[in-house]
Tab-separated table of C-alpha atoms in Angstrom:
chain	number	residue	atom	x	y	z
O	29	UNK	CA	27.460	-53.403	-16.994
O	30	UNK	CA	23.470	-53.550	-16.729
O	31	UNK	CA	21.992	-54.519	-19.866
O	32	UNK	CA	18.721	-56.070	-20.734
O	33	UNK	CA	16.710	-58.527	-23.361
O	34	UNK	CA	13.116	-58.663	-24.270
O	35	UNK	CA	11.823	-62.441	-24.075
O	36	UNK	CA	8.252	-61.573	-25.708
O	37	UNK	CA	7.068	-59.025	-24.239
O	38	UNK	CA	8.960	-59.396	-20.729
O	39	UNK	CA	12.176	-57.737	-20.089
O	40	UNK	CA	15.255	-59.811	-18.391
O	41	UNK	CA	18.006	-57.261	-16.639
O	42	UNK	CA	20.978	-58.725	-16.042
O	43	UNK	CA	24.610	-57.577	-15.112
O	44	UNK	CA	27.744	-58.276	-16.941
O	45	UNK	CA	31.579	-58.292	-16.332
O	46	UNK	CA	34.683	-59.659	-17.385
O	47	UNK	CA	36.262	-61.035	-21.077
O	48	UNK	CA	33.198	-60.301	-23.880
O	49	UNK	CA	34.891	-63.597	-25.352
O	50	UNK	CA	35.199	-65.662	-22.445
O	51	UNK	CA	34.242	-68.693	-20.979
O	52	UNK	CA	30.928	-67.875	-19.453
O	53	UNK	CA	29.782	-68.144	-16.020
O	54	UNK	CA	25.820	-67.258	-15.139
O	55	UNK	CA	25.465	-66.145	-11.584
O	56	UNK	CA	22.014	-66.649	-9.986
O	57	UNK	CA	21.068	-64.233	-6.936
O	58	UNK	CA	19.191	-65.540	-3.502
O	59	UNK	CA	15.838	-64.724	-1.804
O	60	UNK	CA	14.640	-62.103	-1.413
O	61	UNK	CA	17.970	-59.951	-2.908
O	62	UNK	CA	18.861	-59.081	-6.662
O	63	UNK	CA	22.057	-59.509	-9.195
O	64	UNK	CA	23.299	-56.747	-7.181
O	65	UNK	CA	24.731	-59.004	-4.579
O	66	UNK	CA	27.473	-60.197	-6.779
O	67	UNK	CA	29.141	-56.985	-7.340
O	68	UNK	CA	32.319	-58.113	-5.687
O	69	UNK	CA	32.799	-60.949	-8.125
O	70	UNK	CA	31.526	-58.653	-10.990
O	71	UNK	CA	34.325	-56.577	-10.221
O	72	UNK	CA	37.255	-58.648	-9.326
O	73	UNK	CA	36.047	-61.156	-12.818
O	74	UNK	CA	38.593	-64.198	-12.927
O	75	UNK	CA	40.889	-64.141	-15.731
O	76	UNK	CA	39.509	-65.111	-19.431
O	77	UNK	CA	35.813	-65.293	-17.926
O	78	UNK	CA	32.636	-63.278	-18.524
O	79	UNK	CA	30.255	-62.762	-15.452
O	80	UNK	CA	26.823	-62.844	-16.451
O	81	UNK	CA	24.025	-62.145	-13.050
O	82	UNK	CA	20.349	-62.000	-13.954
O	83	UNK	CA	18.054	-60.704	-11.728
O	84	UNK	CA	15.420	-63.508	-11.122
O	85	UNK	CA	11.845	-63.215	-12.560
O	86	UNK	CA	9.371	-60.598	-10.812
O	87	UNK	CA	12.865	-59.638	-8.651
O	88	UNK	CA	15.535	-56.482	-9.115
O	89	UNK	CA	14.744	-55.175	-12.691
O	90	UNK	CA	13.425	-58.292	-14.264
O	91	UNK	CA	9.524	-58.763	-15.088
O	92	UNK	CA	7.539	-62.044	-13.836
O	93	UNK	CA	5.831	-64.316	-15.603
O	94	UNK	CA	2.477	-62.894	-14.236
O	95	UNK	CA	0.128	-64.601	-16.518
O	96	UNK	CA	1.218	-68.199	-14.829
O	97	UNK	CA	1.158	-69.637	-11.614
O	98	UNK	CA	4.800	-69.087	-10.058
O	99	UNK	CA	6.990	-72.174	-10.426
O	100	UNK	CA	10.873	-72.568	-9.756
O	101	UNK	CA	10.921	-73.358	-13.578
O	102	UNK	CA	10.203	-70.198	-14.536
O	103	UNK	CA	13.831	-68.743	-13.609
O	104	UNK	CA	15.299	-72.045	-15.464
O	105	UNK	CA	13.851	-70.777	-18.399
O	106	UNK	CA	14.563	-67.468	-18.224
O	107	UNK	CA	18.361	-68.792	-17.984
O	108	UNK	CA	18.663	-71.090	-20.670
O	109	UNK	CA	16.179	-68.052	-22.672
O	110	UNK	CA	19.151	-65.325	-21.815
O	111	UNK	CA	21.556	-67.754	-23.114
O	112	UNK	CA	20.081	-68.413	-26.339
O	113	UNK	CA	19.419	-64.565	-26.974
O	114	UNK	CA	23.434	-64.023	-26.380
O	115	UNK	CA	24.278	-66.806	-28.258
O	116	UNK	CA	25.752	-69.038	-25.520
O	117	UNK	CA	25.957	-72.496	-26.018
O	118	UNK	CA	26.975	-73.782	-22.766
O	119	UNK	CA	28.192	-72.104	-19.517
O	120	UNK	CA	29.086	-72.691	-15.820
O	121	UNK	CA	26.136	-72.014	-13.883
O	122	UNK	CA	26.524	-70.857	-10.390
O	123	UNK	CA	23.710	-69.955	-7.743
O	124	UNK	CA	23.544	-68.745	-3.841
O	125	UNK	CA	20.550	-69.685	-1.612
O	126	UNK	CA	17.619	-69.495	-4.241
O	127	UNK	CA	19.773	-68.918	-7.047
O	128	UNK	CA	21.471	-72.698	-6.168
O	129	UNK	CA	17.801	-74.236	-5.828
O	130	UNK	CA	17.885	-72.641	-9.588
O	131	UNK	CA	21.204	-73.826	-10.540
O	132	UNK	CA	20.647	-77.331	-9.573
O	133	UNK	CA	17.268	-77.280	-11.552
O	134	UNK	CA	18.936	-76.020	-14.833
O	135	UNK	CA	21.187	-79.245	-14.507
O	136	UNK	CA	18.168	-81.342	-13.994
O	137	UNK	CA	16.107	-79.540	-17.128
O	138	UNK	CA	18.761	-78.537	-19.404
O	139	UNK	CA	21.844	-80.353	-18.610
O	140	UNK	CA	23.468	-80.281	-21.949
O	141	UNK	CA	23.915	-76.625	-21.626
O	142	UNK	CA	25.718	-76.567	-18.335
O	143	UNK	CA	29.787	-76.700	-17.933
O	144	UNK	CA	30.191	-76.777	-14.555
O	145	UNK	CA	28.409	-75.758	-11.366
O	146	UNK	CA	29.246	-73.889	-8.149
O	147	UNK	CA	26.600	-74.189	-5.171
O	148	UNK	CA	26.864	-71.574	-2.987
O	149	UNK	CA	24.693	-71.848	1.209
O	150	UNK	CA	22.469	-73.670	-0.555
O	151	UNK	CA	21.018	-77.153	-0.098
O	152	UNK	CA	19.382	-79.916	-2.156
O	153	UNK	CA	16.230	-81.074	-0.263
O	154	UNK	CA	12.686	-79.377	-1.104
O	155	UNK	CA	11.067	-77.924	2.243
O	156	UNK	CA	9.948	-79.923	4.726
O	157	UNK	CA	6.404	-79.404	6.059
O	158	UNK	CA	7.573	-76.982	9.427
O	159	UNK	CA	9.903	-74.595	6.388
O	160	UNK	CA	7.011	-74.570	3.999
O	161	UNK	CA	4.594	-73.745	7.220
O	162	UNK	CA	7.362	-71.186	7.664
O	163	UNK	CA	6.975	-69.796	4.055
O	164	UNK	CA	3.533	-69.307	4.757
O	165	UNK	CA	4.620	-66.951	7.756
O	166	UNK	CA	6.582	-65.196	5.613
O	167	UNK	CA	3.649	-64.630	3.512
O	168	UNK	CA	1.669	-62.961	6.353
O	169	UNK	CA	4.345	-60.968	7.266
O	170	UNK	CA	4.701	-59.350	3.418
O	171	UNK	CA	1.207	-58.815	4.007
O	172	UNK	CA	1.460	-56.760	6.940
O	173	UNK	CA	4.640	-54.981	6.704
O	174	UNK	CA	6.198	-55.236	2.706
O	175	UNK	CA	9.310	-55.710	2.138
O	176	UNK	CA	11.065	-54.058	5.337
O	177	UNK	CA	9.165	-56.791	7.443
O	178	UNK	CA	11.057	-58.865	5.252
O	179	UNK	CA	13.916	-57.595	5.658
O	180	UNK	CA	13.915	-57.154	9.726
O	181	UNK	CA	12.594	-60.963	10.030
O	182	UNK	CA	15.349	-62.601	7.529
O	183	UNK	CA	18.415	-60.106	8.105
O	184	UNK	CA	19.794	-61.915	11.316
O	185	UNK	CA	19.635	-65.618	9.325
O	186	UNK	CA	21.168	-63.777	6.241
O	187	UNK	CA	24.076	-62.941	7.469
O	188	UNK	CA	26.723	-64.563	10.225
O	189	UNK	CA	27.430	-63.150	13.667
O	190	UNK	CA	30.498	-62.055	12.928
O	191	UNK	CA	29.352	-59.530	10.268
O	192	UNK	CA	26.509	-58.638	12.093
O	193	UNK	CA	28.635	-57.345	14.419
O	194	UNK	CA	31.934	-56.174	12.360
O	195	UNK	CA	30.292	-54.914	9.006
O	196	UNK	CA	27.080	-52.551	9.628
O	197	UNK	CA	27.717	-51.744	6.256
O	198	UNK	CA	26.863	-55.322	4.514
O	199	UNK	CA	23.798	-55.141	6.867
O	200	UNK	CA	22.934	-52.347	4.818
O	201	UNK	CA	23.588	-53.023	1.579
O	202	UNK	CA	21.292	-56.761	1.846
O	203	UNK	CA	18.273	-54.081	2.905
O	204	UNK	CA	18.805	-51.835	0.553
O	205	UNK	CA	18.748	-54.788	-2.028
O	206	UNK	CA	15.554	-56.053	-0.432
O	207	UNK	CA	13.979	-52.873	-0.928
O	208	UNK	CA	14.229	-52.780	-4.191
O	209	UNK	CA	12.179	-55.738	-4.983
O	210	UNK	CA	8.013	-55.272	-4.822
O	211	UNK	CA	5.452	-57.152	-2.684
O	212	UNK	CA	4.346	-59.241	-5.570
O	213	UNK	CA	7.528	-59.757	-6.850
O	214	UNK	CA	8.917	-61.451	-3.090
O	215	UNK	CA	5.378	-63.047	-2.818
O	216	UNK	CA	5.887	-65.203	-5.982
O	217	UNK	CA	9.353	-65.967	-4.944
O	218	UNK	CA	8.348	-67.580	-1.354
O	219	UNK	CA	6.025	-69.692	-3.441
O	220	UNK	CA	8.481	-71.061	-5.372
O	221	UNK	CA	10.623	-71.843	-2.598
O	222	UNK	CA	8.129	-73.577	-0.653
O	223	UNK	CA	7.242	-75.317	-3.701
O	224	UNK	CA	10.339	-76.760	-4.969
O	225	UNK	CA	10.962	-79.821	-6.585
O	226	UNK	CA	13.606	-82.006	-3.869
O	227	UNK	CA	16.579	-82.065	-6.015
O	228	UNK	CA	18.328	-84.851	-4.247
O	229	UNK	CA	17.555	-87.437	-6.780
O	230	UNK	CA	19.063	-85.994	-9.624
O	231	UNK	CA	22.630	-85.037	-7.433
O	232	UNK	CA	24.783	-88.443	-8.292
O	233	UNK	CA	24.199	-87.538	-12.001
O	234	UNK	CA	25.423	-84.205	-12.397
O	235	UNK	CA	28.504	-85.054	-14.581
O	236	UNK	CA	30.290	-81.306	-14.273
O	237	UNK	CA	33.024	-80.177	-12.218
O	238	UNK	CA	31.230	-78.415	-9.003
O	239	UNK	CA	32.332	-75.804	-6.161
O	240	UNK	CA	30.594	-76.076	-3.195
O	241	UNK	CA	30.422	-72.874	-1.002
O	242	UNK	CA	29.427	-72.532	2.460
O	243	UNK	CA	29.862	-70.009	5.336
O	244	UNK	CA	31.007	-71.621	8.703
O	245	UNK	CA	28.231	-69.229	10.194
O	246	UNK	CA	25.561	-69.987	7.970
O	247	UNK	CA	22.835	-70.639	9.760
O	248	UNK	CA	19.872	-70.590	6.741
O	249	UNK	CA	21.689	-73.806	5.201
O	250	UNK	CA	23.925	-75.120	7.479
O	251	UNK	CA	27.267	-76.642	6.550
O	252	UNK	CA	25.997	-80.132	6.849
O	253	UNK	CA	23.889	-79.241	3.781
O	254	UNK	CA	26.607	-78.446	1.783
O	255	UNK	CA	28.745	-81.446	3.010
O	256	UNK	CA	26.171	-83.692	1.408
O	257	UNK	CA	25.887	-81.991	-1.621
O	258	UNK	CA	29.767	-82.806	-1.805
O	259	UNK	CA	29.558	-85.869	-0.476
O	260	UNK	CA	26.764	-86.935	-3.581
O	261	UNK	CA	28.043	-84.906	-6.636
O	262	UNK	CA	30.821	-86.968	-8.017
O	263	UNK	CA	33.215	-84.515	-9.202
O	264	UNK	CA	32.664	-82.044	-6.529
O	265	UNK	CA	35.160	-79.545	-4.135
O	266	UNK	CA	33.853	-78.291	-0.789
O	267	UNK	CA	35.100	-74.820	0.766
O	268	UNK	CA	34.550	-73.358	3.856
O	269	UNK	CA	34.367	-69.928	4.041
O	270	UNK	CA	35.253	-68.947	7.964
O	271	UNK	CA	33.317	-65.866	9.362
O	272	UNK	CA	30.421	-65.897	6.744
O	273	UNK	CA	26.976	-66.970	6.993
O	274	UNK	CA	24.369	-67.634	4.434
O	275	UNK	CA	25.624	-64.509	2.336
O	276	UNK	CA	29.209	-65.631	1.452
O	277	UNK	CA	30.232	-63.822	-1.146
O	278	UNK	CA	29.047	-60.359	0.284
O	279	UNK	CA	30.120	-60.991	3.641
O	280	UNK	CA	33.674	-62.317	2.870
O	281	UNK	CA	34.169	-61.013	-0.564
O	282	UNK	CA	37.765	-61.799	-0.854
O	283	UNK	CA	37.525	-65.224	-0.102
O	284	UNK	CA	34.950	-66.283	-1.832
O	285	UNK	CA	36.479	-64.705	-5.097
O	286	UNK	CA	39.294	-66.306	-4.630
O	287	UNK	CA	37.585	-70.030	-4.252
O	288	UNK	CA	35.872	-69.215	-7.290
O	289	UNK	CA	39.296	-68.360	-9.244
O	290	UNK	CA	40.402	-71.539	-7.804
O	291	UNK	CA	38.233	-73.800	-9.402
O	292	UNK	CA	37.431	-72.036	-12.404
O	293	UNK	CA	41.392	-71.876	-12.990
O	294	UNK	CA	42.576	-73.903	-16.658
């Protein structure tokens, strides 16, 4: 299931599940976790479909691109890269948090290689000057404390208050996760999330089928968010997932899977 590619001389982990001859569908992790978070999916594949989750430059297993300033580009190459090395022409390309900031910039960059989408607690909008001031906190705090003072800030906007309070064990899992990423690693990630491109523009012309996900609870990117990312793709489906917050898919595994299967049905 773990596998990895050289691209020069960096090495790109990435996960894989489902039909070696499927239809492909790239999976793009969120800040500050790895490919590890879509284990449920991984292991419940829908029919006919290969699963393929990279862990993001300079996060999980995967090196950076430490010779360059950190950009959001850098994981849209790294995709399309991965793609090329397994000989994929086109896929679905699917993203949560971070990994939908990704997604939506592999449709603006490289839209001829994408099938369909499926934007998962994520938004389109770049950060605003109060998120980007609160990047910058973030940044102290690494400083100070690593990645556990990471972890103990972002954990309660992570997840919803329903599984903070029913599943201890998913609280767990998203700090173990955290923990396995490095300072510089999570440092180069906050910059390019305060430093992304607004994607709004380029929404009316995505021209693929799109899922949009969203926990009721999420309070990181708000349902609102994903209601206008609906509202401006043109062939777009919204679902709700009710008890989740920004960590859908881990926090209500079943459902999510199964709105995925949905729209990724023939």
């Amino acid at each position: 299931m773990r596998h990895a590619v050289m691209l020069g001389s960096r090495r790109l982990s990435y996960l894989e599940a489902g039909h070696p001859a499927g239809r492909v569908l790239v999976l793009l992790h969120a800040f500050p976790l790895t490919a590890q978070m879509w284990l449920p999916q991984l292991l419940a594949p829908p029919d006919g479909w290969r699963l393929i989750a990279p862990d993001l430059a300079g996060l999980g297993s995967t090196d950076d691109h430490d010779s360059e300033p950190p950009v959001l580009d850098d994981y849209v190459s790294d995709v399309t890269a991965l793609l090329d090395r397994l000989e994929i022409r086109r896929a679905h390309i699917g993203g949560l948090s971070l990994g939908g900031y990704t997604a939506l910039a592999v449709a603006r960059m490289a839209p001829d290689r994408v099938d369909g989408m499926v934007l998962a607690d994520t938004k389109a909008p770049g950060d605003t000057a109060e998120a980007r001031a609160a990047r910058d906190r973030l940044l102290a705090t690494l400083d100070a404390g690593g990645p556990d003072a990471v972890a103990a800030e972002m954990l309660p906007r992570l997840v919803g208050a329903t599984t903070g309070r029913e599943q201890p064990e998913v609280l767990a899992e998203v700090r173990s996760q955290i923990g396995l990423n490095g300072v510089t690693g999570i440092r180069r990630a906050i910059l390019r999330l305060r430093d992304r491109p607004d994607a709004i523009p380029g929404l009316t012309s995505i021209a693929v089928p799109t899922l949009v996900v969203v926990g009721d609870e999420d309070v990181a990117t708000p349902v609102a968010e994903s209601k206008f990312l609906a509202e401006q793709i043109p062939d777009s489906r919204l679902e709700i997932i009710a008890g989740a917050g920004h960590l859908s898919n881990l926090e209500r595994p079943e459902a999510f899977t199964a709105a995925l299967t949905r729209f990724l049905a023939p």
